[in-house]
Short mmCIF file of N, CA, C and O in Angstrom, two decimals:
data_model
loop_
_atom_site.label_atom_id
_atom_site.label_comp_id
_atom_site.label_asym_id
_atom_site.label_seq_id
_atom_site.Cartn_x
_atom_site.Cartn_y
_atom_site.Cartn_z
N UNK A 1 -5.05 -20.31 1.56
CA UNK A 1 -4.42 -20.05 0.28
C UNK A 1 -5.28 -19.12 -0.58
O UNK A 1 -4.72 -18.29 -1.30
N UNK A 2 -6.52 -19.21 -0.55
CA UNK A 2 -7.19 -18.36 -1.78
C UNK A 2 -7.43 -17.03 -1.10
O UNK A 2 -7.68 -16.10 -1.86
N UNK A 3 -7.36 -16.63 0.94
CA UNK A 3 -7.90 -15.79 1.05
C UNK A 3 -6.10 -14.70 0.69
O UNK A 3 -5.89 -13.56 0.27
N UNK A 4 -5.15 -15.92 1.16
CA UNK A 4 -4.03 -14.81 0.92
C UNK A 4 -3.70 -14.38 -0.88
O UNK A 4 -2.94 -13.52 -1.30
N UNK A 5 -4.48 -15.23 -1.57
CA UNK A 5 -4.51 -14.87 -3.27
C UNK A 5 -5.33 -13.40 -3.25
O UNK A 5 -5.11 -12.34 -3.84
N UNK A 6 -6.04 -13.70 -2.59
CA UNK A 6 -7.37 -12.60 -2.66
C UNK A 6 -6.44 -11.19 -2.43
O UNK A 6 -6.27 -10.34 -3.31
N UNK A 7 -5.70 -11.09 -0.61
CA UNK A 7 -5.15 -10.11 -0.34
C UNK A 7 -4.30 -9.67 -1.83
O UNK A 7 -4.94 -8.93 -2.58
N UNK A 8 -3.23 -10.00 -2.17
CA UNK A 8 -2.39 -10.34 -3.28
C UNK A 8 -3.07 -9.46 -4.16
O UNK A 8 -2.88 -8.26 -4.34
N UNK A 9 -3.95 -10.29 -4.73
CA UNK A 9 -5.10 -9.49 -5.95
C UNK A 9 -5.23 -8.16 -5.94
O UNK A 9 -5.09 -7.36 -6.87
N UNK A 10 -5.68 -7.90 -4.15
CA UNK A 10 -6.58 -6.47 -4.03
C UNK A 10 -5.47 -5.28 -3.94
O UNK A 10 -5.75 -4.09 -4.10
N UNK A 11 -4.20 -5.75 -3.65
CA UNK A 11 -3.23 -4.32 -3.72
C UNK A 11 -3.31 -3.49 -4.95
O UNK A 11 -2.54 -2.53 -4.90
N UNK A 12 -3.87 -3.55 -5.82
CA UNK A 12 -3.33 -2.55 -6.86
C UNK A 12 -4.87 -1.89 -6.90
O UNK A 12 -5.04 -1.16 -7.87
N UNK A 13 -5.97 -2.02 -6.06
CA UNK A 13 -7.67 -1.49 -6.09
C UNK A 13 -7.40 -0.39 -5.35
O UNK A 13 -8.29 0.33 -5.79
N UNK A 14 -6.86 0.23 -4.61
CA UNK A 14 -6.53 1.78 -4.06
C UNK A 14 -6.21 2.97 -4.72
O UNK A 14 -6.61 4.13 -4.70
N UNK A 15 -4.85 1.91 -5.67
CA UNK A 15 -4.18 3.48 -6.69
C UNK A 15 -5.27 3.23 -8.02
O UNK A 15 -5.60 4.30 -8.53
N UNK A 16 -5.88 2.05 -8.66
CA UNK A 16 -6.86 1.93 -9.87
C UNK A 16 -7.89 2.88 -9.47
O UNK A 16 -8.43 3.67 -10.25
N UNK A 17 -8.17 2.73 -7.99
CA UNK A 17 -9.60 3.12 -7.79
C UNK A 17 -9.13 5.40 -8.03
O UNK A 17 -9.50 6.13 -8.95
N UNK A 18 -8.35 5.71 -6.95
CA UNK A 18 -7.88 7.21 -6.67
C UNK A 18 -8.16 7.82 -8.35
O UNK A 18 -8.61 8.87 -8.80
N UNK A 19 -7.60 6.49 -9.00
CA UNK A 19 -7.19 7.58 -10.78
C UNK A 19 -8.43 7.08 -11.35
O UNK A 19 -8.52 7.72 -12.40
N UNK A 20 -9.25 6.46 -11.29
CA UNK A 20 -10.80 6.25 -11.67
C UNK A 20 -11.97 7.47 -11.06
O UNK A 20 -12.99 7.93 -11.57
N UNK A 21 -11.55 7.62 -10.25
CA UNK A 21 -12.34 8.36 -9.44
C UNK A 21 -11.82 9.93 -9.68
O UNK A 21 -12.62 10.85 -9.79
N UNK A 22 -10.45 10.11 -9.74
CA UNK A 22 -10.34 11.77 -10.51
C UNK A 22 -10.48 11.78 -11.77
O UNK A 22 -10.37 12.95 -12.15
N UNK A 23 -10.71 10.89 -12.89
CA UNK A 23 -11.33 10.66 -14.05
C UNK A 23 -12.41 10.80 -14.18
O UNK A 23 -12.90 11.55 -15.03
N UNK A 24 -13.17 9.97 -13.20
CA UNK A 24 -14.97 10.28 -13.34
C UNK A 24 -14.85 11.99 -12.89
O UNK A 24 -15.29 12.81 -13.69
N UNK A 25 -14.34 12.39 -11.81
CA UNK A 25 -14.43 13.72 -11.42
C UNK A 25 -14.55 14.59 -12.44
O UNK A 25 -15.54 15.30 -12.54
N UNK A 26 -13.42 14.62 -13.43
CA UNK A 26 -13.46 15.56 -14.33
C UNK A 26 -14.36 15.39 -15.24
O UNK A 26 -15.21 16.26 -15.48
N UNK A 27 -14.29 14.08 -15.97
CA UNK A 27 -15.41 13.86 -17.60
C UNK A 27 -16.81 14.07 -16.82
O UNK A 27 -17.79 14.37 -17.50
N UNK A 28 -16.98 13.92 -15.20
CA UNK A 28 -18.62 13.85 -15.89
C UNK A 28 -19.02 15.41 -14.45
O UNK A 28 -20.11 15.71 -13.98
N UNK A 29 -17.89 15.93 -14.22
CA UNK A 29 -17.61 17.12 -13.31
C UNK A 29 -18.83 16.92 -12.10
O UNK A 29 -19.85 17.57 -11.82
N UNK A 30 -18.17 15.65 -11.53
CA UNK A 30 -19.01 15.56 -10.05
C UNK A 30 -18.23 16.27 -9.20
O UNK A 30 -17.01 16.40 -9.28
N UNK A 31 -19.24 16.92 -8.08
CA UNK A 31 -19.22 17.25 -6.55
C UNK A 31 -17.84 16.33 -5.82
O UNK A 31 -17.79 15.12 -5.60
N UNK A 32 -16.94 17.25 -5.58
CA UNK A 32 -16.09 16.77 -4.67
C UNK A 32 -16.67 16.09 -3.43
O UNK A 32 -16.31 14.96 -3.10
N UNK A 33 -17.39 16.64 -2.89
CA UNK A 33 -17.86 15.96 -1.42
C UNK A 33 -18.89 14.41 -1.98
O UNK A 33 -19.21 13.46 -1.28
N UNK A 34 -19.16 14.62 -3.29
CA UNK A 34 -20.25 13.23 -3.46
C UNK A 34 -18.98 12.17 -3.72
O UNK A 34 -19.10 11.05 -3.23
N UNK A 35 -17.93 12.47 -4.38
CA UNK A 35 -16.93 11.62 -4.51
C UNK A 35 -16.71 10.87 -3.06
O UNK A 35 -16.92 9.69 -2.77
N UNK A 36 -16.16 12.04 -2.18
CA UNK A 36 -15.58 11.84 -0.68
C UNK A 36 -16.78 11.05 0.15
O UNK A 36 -16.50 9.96 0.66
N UNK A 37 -18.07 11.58 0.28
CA UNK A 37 -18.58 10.91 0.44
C UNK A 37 -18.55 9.06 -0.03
O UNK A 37 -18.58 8.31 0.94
N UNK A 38 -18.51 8.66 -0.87
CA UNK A 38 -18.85 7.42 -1.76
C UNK A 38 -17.22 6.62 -1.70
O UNK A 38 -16.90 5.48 -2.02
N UNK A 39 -16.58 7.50 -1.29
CA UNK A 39 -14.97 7.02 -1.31
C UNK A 39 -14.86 6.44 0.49
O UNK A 39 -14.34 5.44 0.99
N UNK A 40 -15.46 7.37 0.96
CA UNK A 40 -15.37 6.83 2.73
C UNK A 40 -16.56 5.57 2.99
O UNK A 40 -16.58 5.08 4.12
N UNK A 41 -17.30 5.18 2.22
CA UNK A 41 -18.29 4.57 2.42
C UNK A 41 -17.46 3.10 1.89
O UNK A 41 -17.47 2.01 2.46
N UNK A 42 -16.65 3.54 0.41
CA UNK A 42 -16.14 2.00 0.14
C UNK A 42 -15.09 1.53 1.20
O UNK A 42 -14.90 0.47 1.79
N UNK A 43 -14.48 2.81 1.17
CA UNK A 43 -12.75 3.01 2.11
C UNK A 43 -13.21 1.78 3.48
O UNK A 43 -12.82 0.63 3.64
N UNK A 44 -14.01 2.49 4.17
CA UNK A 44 -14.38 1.93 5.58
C UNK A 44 -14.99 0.06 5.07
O UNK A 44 -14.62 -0.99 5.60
N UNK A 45 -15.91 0.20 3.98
CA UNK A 45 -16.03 -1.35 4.09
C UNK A 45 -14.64 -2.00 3.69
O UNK A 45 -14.41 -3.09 4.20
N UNK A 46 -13.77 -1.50 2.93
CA UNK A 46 -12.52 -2.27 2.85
C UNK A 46 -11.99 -2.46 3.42
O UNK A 46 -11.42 -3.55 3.34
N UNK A 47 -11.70 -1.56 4.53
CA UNK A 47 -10.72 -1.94 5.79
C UNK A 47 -11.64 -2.77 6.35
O UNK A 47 -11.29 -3.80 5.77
N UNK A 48 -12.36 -3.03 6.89
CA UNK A 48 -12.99 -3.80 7.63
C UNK A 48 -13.05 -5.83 6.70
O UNK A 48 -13.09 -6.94 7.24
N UNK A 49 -13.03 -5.50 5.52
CA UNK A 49 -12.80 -6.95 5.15
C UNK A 49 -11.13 -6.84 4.80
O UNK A 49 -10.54 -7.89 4.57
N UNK A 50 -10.43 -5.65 4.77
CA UNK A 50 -9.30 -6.44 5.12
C UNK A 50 -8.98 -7.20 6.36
O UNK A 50 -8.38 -8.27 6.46
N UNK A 51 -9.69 -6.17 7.60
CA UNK A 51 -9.06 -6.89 9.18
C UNK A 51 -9.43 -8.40 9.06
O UNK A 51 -8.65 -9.30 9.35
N UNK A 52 -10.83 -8.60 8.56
CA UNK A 52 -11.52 -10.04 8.55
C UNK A 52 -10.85 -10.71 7.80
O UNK A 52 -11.29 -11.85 7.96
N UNK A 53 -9.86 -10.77 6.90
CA UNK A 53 -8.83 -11.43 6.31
C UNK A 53 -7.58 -11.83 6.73
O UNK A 53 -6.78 -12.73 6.48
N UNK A 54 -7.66 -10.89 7.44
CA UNK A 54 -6.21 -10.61 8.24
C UNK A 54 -6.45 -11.48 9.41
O UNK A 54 -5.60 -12.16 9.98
N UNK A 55 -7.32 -11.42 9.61
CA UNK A 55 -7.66 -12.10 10.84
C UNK A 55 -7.66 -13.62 10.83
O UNK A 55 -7.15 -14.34 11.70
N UNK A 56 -8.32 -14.03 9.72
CA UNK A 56 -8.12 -15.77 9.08
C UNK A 56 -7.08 -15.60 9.23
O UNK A 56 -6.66 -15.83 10.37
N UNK A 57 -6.34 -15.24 8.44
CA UNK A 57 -4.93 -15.76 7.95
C UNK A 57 -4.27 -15.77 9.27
O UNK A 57 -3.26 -16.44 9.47
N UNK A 58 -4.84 -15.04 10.19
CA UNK A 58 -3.50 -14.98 11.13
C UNK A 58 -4.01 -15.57 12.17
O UNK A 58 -3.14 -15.58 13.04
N UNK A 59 -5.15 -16.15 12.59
CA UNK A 59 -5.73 -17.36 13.51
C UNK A 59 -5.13 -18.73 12.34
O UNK A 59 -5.07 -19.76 13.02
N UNK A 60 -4.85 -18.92 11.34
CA UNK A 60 -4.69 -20.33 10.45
C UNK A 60 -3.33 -19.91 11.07
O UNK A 60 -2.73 -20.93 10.74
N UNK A 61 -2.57 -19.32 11.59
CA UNK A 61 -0.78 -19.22 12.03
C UNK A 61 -1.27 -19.38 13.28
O UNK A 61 -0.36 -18.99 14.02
N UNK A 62 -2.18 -19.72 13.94
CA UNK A 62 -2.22 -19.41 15.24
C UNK A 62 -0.97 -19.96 16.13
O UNK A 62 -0.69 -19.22 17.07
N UNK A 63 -0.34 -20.90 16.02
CA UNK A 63 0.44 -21.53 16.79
C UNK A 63 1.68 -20.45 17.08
O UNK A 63 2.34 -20.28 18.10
N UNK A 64 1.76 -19.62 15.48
CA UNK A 64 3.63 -18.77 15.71
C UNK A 64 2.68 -17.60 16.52
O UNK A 64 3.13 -17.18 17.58
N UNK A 65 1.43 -17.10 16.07
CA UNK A 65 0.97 -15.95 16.72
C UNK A 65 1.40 -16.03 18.12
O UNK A 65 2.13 -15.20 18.67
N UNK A 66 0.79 -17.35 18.81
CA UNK A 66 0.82 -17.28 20.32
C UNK A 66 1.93 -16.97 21.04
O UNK A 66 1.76 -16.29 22.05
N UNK A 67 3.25 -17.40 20.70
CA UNK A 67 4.46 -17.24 20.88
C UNK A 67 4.59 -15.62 20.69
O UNK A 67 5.53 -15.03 21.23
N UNK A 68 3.74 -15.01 19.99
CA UNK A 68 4.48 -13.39 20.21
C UNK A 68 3.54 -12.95 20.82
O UNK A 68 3.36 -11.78 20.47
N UNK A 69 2.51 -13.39 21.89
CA UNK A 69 1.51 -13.20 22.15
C UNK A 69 0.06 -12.42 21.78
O UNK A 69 -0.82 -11.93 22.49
N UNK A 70 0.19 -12.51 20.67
CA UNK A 70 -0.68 -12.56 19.97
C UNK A 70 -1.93 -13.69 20.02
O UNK A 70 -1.80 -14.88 20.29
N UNK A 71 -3.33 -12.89 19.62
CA UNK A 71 -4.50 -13.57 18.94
C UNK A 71 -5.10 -13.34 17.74
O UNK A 71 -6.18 -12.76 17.61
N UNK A 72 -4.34 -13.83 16.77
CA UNK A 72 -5.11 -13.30 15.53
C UNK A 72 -4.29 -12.22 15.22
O UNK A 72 -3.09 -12.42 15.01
N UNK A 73 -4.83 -10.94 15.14
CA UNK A 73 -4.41 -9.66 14.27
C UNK A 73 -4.48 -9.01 15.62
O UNK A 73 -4.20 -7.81 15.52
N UNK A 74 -4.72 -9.32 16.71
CA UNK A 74 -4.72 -8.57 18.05
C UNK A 74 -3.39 -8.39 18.83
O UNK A 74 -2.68 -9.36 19.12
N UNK A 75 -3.16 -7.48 19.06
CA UNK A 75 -1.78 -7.30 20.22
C UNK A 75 -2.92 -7.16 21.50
O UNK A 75 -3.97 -6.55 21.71
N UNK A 76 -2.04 -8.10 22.22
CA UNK A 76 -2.58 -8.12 24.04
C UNK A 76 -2.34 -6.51 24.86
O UNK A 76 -2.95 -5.96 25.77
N UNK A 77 -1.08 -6.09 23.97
CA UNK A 77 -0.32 -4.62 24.25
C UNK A 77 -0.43 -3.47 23.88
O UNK A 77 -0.02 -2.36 24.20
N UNK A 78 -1.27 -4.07 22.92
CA UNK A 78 -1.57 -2.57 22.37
C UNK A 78 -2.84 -1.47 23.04
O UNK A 78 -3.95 -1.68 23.53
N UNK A 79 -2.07 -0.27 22.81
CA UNK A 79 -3.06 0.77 23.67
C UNK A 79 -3.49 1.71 22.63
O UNK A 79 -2.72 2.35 21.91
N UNK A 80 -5.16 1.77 22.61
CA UNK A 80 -5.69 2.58 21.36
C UNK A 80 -5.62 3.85 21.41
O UNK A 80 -5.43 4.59 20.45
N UNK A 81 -5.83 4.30 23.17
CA UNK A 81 -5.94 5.24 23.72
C UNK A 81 -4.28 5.89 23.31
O UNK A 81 -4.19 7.04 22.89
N UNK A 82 -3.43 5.29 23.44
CA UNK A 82 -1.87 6.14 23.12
C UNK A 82 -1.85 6.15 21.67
O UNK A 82 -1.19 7.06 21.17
N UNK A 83 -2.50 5.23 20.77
CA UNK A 83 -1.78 5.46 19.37
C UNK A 83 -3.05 6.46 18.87
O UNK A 83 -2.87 7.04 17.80
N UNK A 84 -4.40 6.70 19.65
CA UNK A 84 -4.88 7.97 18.96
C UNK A 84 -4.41 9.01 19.32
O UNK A 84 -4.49 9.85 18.42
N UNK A 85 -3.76 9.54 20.58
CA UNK A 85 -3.13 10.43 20.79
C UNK A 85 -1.86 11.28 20.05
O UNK A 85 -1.44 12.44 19.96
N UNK A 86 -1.43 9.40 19.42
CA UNK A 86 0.29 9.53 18.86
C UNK A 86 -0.25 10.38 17.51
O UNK A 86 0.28 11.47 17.31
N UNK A 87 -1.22 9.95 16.65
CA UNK A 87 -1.84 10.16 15.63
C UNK A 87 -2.19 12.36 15.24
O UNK A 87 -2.10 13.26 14.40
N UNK A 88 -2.64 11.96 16.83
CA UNK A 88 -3.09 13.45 16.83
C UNK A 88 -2.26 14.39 16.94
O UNK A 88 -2.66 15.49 16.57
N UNK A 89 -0.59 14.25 17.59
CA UNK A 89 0.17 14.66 17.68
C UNK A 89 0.45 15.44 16.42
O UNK A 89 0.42 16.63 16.13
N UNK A 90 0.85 13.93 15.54
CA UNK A 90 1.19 13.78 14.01
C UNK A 90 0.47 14.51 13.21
O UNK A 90 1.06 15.17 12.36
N UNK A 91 -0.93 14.57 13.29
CA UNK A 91 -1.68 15.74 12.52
C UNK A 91 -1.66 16.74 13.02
O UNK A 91 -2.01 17.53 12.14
N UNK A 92 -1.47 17.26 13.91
CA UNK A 92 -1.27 18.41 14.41
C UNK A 92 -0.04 18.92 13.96
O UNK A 92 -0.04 20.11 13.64
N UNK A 93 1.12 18.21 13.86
CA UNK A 93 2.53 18.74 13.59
C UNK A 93 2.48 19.11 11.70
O UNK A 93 3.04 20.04 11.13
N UNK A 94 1.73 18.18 11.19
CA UNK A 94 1.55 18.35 9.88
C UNK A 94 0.66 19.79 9.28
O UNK A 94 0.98 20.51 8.34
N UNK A 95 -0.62 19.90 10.24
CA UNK A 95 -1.12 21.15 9.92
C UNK A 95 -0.48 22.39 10.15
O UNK A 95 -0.82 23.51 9.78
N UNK A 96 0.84 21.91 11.04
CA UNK A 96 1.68 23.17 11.14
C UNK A 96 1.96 23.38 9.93
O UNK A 96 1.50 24.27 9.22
N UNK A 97 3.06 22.19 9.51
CA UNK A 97 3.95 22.22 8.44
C UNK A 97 3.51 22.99 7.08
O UNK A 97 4.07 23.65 6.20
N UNK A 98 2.25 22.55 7.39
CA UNK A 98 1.83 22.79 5.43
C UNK A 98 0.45 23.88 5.69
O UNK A 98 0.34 24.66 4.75
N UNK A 99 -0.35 24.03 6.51
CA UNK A 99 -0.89 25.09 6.71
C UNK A 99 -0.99 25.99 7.53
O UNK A 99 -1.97 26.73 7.52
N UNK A 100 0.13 26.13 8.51
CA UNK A 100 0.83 27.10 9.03
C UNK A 100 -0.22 27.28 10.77
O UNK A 100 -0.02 27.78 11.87
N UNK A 101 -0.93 26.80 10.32
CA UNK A 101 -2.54 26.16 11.64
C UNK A 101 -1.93 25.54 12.70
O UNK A 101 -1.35 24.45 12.64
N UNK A 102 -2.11 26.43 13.98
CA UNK A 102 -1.99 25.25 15.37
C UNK A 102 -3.74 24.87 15.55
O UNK A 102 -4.57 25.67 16.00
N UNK A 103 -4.06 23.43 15.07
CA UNK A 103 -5.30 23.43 15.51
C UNK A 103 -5.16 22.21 16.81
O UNK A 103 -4.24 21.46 17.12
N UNK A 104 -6.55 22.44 17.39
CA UNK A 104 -6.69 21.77 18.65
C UNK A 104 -7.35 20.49 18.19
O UNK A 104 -8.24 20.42 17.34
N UNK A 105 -6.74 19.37 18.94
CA UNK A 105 -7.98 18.21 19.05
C UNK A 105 -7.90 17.84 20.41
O UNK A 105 -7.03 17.90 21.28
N UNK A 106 -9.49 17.30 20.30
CA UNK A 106 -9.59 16.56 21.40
C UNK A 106 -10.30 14.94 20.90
O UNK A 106 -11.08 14.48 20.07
N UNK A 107 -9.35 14.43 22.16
CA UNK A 107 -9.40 13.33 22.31
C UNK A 107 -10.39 12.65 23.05
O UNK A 107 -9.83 12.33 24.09
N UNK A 108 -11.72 12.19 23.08
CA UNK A 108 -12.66 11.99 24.08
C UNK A 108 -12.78 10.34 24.22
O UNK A 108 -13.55 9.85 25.04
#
């Protein structure tokens, strides 16, 4: 109960944080990359205590999880290797769209 209060709580810390952070940008005219920098540093610890949340909550369901075969926040089915590919597709089709760029990735 308090960790799904918690989730609850933290939805509105993404869009507070984006318009805090182009606020500080302008009044105190920081470095775009020190922002980006300091933004990927929180970004990445957040996702990571979201999964660990996600993950309680969804081992405390364990019983409906198992039935979809599931463990936790894990699919037995899922393939990382196809959804980074799917991903790359997707950015690739987008750098068409809007910057006119066929760029290459690779996938290693």
């Amino acid at each position: 109960d308090v960790i799904q209060r918690i989730k609850v709580r933290m939805r509105t810390v993404i869009p507070s944080l984006a318009m805090a952070m182009r606020a500080v940008q302008i009044s105190q005219s920081l470095d775009e990359n020190m922002i980006g920098e300091w933004l990927d540093t929180f970004l990445l610890s957040r996702i990571g205590s979201e999964m660990l949340k996600s993950q309680y909550l969804a081992c405390m369901n364990a019983r409906i999880a198992a039935l979809n075969g599931q463990h936790g926040i894990v699919d037995d089915s899922c393939d990382p290797a196809h959804i980074c590919k799917q991903a790359a597709k997707h950015a690739q089709k987008l750098c068409m769209q809007h910057f006119k760029v066929n760029q290459d990735v690779v996938i290693r």
